[in-house]
Amino acid sequence: MTTSASGQDPDRILVFGDAVFAPGEPLHRAARRLADGLAARSGRGVDVTAVPWSSWSGQTLLSAGSGIHVANYDVVVVCLSGSVVHSRTTNTALAGAAEAALVLVDQLRPELAPTAEIVLALAGKEDQSALVHALQQARRDLVVLGVDTDVVTYTPPLFLEVTHLLLEQQRARAGSPQWIRSTPQPIQHRYDAIRRLDIVDAPADAALDRIVQHMTELFQTRGAAITFLPVGRQWSAASLWVPRGTRALQDSFCRSTVLTSGPTVIEDAWDRNRPQVARRGRIRFYAGHPLEDLDGTRVGAVCVFDPSPRGEDAVELDLLRDFAVLARNALYRR
C-alpha cells in the first residue's frame, strides 16, 4: 500500500509495521499522515509504502516485502514490538534482543541501495532505553528510536524530524536512491510490473477515462493520455484526441518520459533547432510525468499534448504528478 503527498521529486519511505503510527488507525490513513508531515517539512513530494508486519510473527522483512523493489526507497523503517522488546531486563536478554533485531535488518540490507538509511523504531509501554542503547552500541549504521505506545496519538514528532533530516542528507550523497531513481530503471522491472497490472489490451476503464478528461479541462489541451510501455509498443489505456490503443514506439514521447523520475516537457516538437526530437504527427506541445506502480517502478506516463506550441511553464508540474498518483491509485482499485 503506497500513499503520496503532492510535490515534485518525491522522497520514498518504506515502513514495516505500525509502531510509529497511532494505535488503531488504518494503515493507509496513517501512511498518508506521515507523507503529509514530511512534505510539509521538505516542500517536496513524498511517497510512503506501508507493509503490514509484526515482530511477533516471526516473518522476515524479506518475505513481508516480497515483490517490492526496496532499492527504490531512501529510508526504510522497521517497527519492532512485542516479543522483541518485551521483558528484556538482563544484559543477556538485551543482547539477545539486539541480535535478533540485527539479523532481521542484515537480511534486508543487501537488497537496499548502498546509502539507504534504516530506522529501527522500538515500540512498547515499558522503557526501551536500555535496548535502544544496546542497538546503538552494536551498530553505528542504524538509527534507533524508542516509541512509547501509551502516548502515541499521531506520528511522533521526533520520528518525523529524524526522517526529514535523513532524507536531506540523502540528497547530497552520490549513488543515493534519489540519484538511482533519476536514471533509467531495469527495463525488465517495467515489463514485469505492467504484466502484473494486466492493463495492456484491457477494455476501457471509466476511472482512467475520467482522469484523462479532467486533465484536458484543467490544462486546457486538446489531448491527454494514460500510457504504458510494454515490450515493443506503447499502449494508451485512456486517451483523448489521439485514439486509445497501440502506437509505435518511434512515435512515442512517453518512452522518453519513462526513463527518468521527473517530468518531460517539449515546448515545440516541430522546432528543428531542438535536438533529439522528431516531428511526430499533429502533436507539437507535450508534457508528461512518469506513472509508477506502488514501489516506484515506472510503467508508463500520464501526459497532455496539443497541436499548438506552448511555453515550458504552461503546465503546473506538481499537478501533473498528482494526476499520475490518481492514475496509479485507480489502477490498484480495479
Coordinates of C-alpha atoms in Angstrom, one line a residue:
M1 CA 0.0 0.0 0.0
T2 CA 1.5 3.3 -1.1
T3 CA 0.2 6.8 -0.4
S4 CA 1.5 10.1 -1.7
A5 CA 1.8 13.8 -0.7
S6 CA 1.9 16.3 -3.5
G7 CA 5.1 17.8 -4.9
Q8 CA 7.9 17.1 -7.3
D9 CA 11.0 14.9 -6.9
P10 CA 9.4 12.8 -4.2
D11 CA 11.2 11.1 -1.3
R12 CA 10.3 7.5 -0.8
I13 CA 9.8 5.9 2.6
L14 CA 9.2 2.1 3.3
V15 CA 7.6 1.2 6.7
F16 CA 7.4 -2.3 8.0
G17 CA 4.8 -2.4 10.8
D18 CA 2.8 0.3 12.6
A19 CA 4.7 1.2 15.7
V20 CA 5.2 4.8 14.5
F21 CA 1.5 5.3 13.9
A22 CA -1.4 5.9 16.2
P23 CA -2.8 2.6 17.6
G24 CA -5.9 1.5 15.7
E25 CA -5.5 4.0 12.8
P26 CA -6.0 2.4 9.4
L27 CA -2.6 1.8 7.8
H28 CA -3.4 3.8 4.6
R29 CA -4.6 6.8 6.6
A30 CA -1.5 6.7 8.9
A31 CA 0.8 6.4 5.9
R32 CA -0.9 9.5 4.4
R33 CA -0.4 11.4 7.6
L34 CA 3.3 10.6 7.6
A35 CA 3.6 11.6 3.9
D36 CA 1.9 14.9 4.6
G37 CA 4.0 15.6 7.6
L38 CA 7.3 15.0 5.8
A39 CA 6.1 17.0 2.7
A40 CA 5.3 20.0 5.0
R41 CA 8.9 20.0 6.3
S42 CA 10.6 19.5 2.9
G43 CA 8.4 21.2 0.4
R44 CA 8.8 18.1 -1.8
G45 CA 6.6 15.2 -2.8
V46 CA 6.6 12.1 -0.6
D47 CA 5.7 8.5 -1.3
V48 CA 5.1 6.2 1.8
T49 CA 4.7 2.5 1.3
A50 CA 3.4 0.8 4.5
V51 CA 3.8 -3.0 4.8
P52 CA 1.8 -4.9 7.4
W53 CA 4.3 -6.7 9.6
S54 CA 4.9 -7.6 13.2
S55 CA 7.9 -8.8 15.1
W56 CA 5.6 -11.2 16.9
S57 CA 5.0 -13.1 13.8
G58 CA 8.5 -14.5 13.1
Q59 CA 8.1 -13.4 9.5
T60 CA 11.2 -12.0 7.9
L61 CA 11.3 -8.5 6.4
L62 CA 12.3 -10.0 3.1
S63 CA 9.2 -12.2 2.9
A64 CA 6.9 -9.3 4.2
G65 CA 8.2 -7.1 1.4
S66 CA 8.2 -9.8 -1.3
G67 CA 7.8 -8.3 -4.7
I68 CA 8.8 -4.8 -3.6
H69 CA 11.8 -3.2 -5.3
V70 CA 13.3 -1.9 -2.0
A71 CA 16.2 -0.3 -3.7
N72 CA 13.8 2.5 -4.7
Y73 CA 13.5 3.7 -1.1
D74 CA 15.5 6.4 0.7
V75 CA 14.6 5.4 4.2
V76 CA 13.4 2.0 5.5
V77 CA 11.6 2.0 8.9
V78 CA 11.4 -1.3 10.8
C79 CA 8.9 -1.2 13.7
L80 CA 9.9 -3.7 16.4
S81 CA 7.5 -4.6 19.2
G82 CA 6.1 -7.5 21.1
S83 CA 8.4 -10.4 21.7
V84 CA 11.5 -8.4 20.5
V85 CA 11.3 -5.8 23.3
H86 CA 9.0 -7.3 26.0
S87 CA 10.5 -8.2 29.4
R88 CA 14.1 -7.7 28.4
T89 CA 15.6 -6.8 31.7
T90 CA 19.0 -8.6 32.0
N91 CA 22.1 -7.8 30.0
T92 CA 22.0 -11.2 28.3
A93 CA 18.4 -10.8 27.3
L94 CA 19.1 -7.3 26.0
A95 CA 22.0 -8.6 23.9
G96 CA 19.7 -11.4 22.5
A97 CA 17.0 -8.9 21.6
A98 CA 19.5 -6.7 19.8
E99 CA 21.0 -9.6 18.0
A100 CA 17.5 -10.8 16.8
A101 CA 16.7 -7.3 15.5
L102 CA 20.0 -7.0 13.7
V103 CA 19.6 -10.4 12.0
L104 CA 16.3 -9.1 10.5
V105 CA 17.9 -5.9 9.3
D106 CA 21.0 -7.7 7.9
Q107 CA 18.8 -10.0 5.8
L108 CA 17.2 -6.9 4.2
R109 CA 20.3 -4.7 3.8
P110 CA 21.8 -6.3 0.6
E111 CA 18.5 -5.5 -1.2
L112 CA 18.7 -1.8 -0.5
A113 CA 20.7 1.0 -2.2
P114 CA 24.1 1.3 -0.5
T115 CA 23.3 4.7 1.0
A116 CA 19.7 3.9 2.1
E117 CA 19.1 4.7 5.8
I118 CA 17.5 2.2 8.2
V119 CA 15.5 3.3 11.2
L120 CA 14.6 0.9 14.0
A121 CA 11.6 2.0 15.9
L122 CA 11.1 0.2 19.2
A123 CA 7.6 0.3 20.4
G124 CA 6.3 -0.6 23.9
K125 CA 4.7 0.6 27.1
E126 CA 7.9 0.0 29.0
D127 CA 11.1 2.0 28.9
Q128 CA 13.2 0.8 25.9
S129 CA 16.2 3.0 26.6
A130 CA 18.4 0.0 27.6
L131 CA 17.7 -1.8 24.3
V132 CA 18.0 1.4 22.3
H133 CA 21.4 1.9 23.8
A134 CA 22.4 -1.8 23.2
L135 CA 21.5 -1.5 19.5
Q136 CA 23.2 1.9 19.1
Q137 CA 26.4 0.4 20.6
A138 CA 26.2 -2.7 18.4
R139 CA 25.7 -0.8 15.1
R140 CA 26.5 2.8 14.2
D141 CA 25.0 2.4 10.7
L142 CA 21.4 2.4 12.1
V143 CA 19.1 5.0 13.6
V144 CA 17.4 3.6 16.7
L145 CA 14.3 5.3 18.3
G146 CA 12.1 4.4 21.2
V147 CA 8.3 4.9 20.8
D148 CA 6.1 4.9 23.8
T149 CA 2.8 3.4 22.6
D150 CA 1.0 4.8 25.6
V151 CA 1.4 8.4 24.3
V152 CA 1.3 7.9 20.5
T153 CA -1.7 9.7 19.0
Y154 CA -0.1 10.8 15.8
T155 CA 3.1 10.1 14.0
P156 CA 5.7 11.1 16.7
P157 CA 7.3 14.5 16.0
L158 CA 10.8 13.1 16.8
F159 CA 10.4 10.4 14.2
L160 CA 9.2 12.9 11.6
E161 CA 12.1 15.2 12.3
V162 CA 14.8 12.4 12.3
T163 CA 13.4 11.0 9.0
H164 CA 13.3 14.5 7.5
L165 CA 17.0 15.1 8.4
L166 CA 18.0 11.6 7.0
L167 CA 16.2 12.5 3.7
E168 CA 18.1 15.8 3.5
Q169 CA 21.4 14.0 4.0
Q170 CA 20.5 11.5 1.3
R171 CA 20.1 14.1 -1.4
A172 CA 23.7 15.2 -1.0
R173 CA 25.2 11.7 -1.5
A174 CA 26.5 10.2 -4.7
G175 CA 24.8 7.0 -5.5
S176 CA 21.8 7.7 -3.3
P177 CA 18.4 6.1 -4.0
Q178 CA 17.3 9.6 -5.2
W179 CA 20.1 9.6 -7.8
I180 CA 19.4 6.0 -8.8
R181 CA 15.7 6.8 -9.4
S182 CA 16.7 9.7 -11.7
T183 CA 18.4 7.1 -14.1
P184 CA 16.8 4.5 -16.3
Q185 CA 15.5 1.6 -14.4
P186 CA 16.0 -2.1 -15.4
I187 CA 13.6 -2.5 -18.4
Q188 CA 12.5 -6.0 -17.2
H189 CA 11.2 -4.4 -14.0
R190 CA 8.9 -2.3 -16.1
Y191 CA 7.7 -5.2 -18.2
D192 CA 7.1 -7.4 -15.1
A193 CA 5.1 -4.6 -13.4
I194 CA 3.0 -4.0 -16.4
R195 CA 2.2 -7.7 -16.7
R196 CA 1.1 -7.8 -13.1
L197 CA -1.2 -4.8 -13.6
D198 CA -2.9 -6.7 -16.5
I199 CA -3.9 -3.4 -18.1
V200 CA -2.5 -3.8 -21.7
D201 CA -5.2 -4.7 -24.2
A202 CA -7.8 -4.5 -21.5
P203 CA -11.2 -2.8 -22.1
A204 CA -11.6 0.9 -21.4
D205 CA -11.7 1.8 -17.8
A206 CA -14.2 4.5 -16.7
A207 CA -12.0 5.8 -13.9
L208 CA -9.0 6.3 -16.2
D209 CA -11.2 7.9 -18.8
R210 CA -12.4 10.5 -16.2
I211 CA -8.8 11.3 -15.2
V212 CA -7.9 12.0 -18.8
Q213 CA -11.0 14.2 -19.3
H214 CA -10.1 16.2 -16.2
M215 CA -6.5 16.7 -17.4
T216 CA -7.6 18.2 -20.7
E217 CA -10.0 20.5 -18.8
L218 CA -7.5 21.6 -16.2
F219 CA -4.5 22.1 -18.5
Q220 CA -6.7 23.3 -21.5
T221 CA -5.1 21.0 -24.0
R222 CA -6.7 19.2 -27.0
G223 CA -5.3 15.8 -25.9
A224 CA -4.3 13.8 -22.8
A225 CA -3.5 10.1 -22.2
I226 CA -2.5 7.5 -19.7
T227 CA 0.0 5.3 -21.4
F228 CA 2.0 2.1 -20.7
L229 CA 5.2 0.8 -22.4
P230 CA 5.2 -2.9 -22.6
V231 CA 7.6 -4.8 -24.9
G232 CA 7.9 -3.2 -28.3
R233 CA 5.0 -0.7 -28.2
Q234 CA 3.0 2.0 -26.4
W235 CA -0.4 1.2 -25.1
S236 CA -2.8 4.0 -24.3
A237 CA -5.3 2.8 -21.7
A238 CA -7.2 6.1 -21.9
S239 CA -6.8 8.9 -24.4
L240 CA -8.4 12.0 -25.9
W241 CA -7.7 13.4 -29.3
V242 CA -5.3 10.6 -30.1
P243 CA -7.1 7.3 -30.4
R244 CA -6.9 4.8 -27.5
G245 CA -4.8 1.7 -28.2
T246 CA -1.4 0.8 -29.6
R247 CA 1.1 3.2 -31.0
A248 CA 4.6 2.5 -32.4
L249 CA 7.5 3.3 -30.1
Q250 CA 9.1 5.6 -32.6
D251 CA 6.0 7.8 -32.4
S252 CA 6.1 7.9 -28.6
F253 CA 7.1 10.9 -26.4
C254 CA 6.3 8.8 -23.3
R255 CA 9.3 6.4 -23.9
S256 CA 11.5 9.3 -23.0
T257 CA 9.3 10.3 -20.0
V258 CA 9.6 6.8 -18.5
L259 CA 13.4 6.9 -18.4
T260 CA 13.7 9.3 -15.5
S261 CA 11.8 10.1 -12.3
G262 CA 10.9 13.7 -13.3
P263 CA 8.6 15.3 -15.8
T264 CA 9.3 15.8 -19.5
V265 CA 8.2 19.0 -21.3
I266 CA 8.6 19.6 -25.0
E267 CA 7.5 23.1 -26.0
D268 CA 7.5 22.5 -29.7
A269 CA 8.3 19.1 -31.2
W270 CA 8.4 20.7 -34.7
D271 CA 11.3 23.1 -33.7
R272 CA 14.2 21.9 -35.9
N273 CA 16.7 23.5 -33.6
R274 CA 15.7 21.2 -30.8
P275 CA 18.0 18.1 -30.9
Q276 CA 16.7 14.5 -30.5
V277 CA 13.0 15.3 -31.1
A278 CA 11.5 14.3 -34.4
R279 CA 8.3 15.8 -35.7
R280 CA 5.6 13.4 -34.6
G281 CA 2.3 13.9 -36.4
R282 CA 0.0 16.6 -35.1
I283 CA 1.5 16.9 -31.7
R284 CA 3.7 19.9 -31.1
F285 CA 3.4 20.5 -27.3
Y286 CA 3.8 17.6 -24.9
A287 CA 4.1 17.4 -21.0
G288 CA 4.3 14.1 -19.3
H289 CA 5.0 12.7 -15.9
P290 CA 6.1 9.1 -15.2
L291 CA 3.4 6.7 -14.0
E292 CA 4.7 4.4 -11.3
D293 CA 3.5 1.3 -9.6
L294 CA 3.3 1.1 -5.8
D295 CA 7.0 0.6 -5.3
G296 CA 8.2 3.3 -7.7
T297 CA 8.8 1.2 -10.8
R298 CA 8.0 3.4 -13.8
V299 CA 5.4 1.7 -16.1
G300 CA 4.3 4.5 -18.4
A301 CA 3.2 8.1 -18.2
V302 CA 0.3 10.5 -17.8
C303 CA 0.6 13.2 -20.4
V304 CA -1.1 16.2 -22.0
F305 CA -0.5 17.4 -25.6
D306 CA -1.6 19.9 -28.1
P307 CA -1.3 20.9 -31.8
S308 CA 0.0 24.3 -30.8
P309 CA 3.4 25.0 -29.2
R310 CA 3.4 26.3 -25.6
G311 CA 5.9 27.6 -23.1
E312 CA 7.6 25.3 -20.6
D313 CA 5.5 26.9 -17.8
A314 CA 2.2 26.1 -19.5
V315 CA 1.6 23.1 -17.2
E316 CA 1.9 23.1 -13.4
L317 CA 4.1 20.1 -12.9
D318 CA 3.0 19.4 -9.3
L319 CA -0.5 18.9 -10.6
L320 CA 0.7 16.7 -13.4
R321 CA 2.3 14.4 -10.8
D322 CA -0.9 14.5 -8.8
F323 CA -2.7 13.0 -11.8
A324 CA 0.0 10.3 -12.1
V325 CA -0.8 9.4 -8.4
L326 CA -4.5 9.4 -9.2
A327 CA -4.0 7.1 -12.1
R328 CA -1.8 4.8 -10.0
N329 CA -4.5 4.6 -7.3
A330 CA -7.2 3.9 -9.9
L331 CA -5.2 1.0 -11.3
Y332 CA -4.9 -0.6 -7.9
R333 CA -8.6 -0.2 -7.1
R334 CA -9.6 -2.1 -10.2

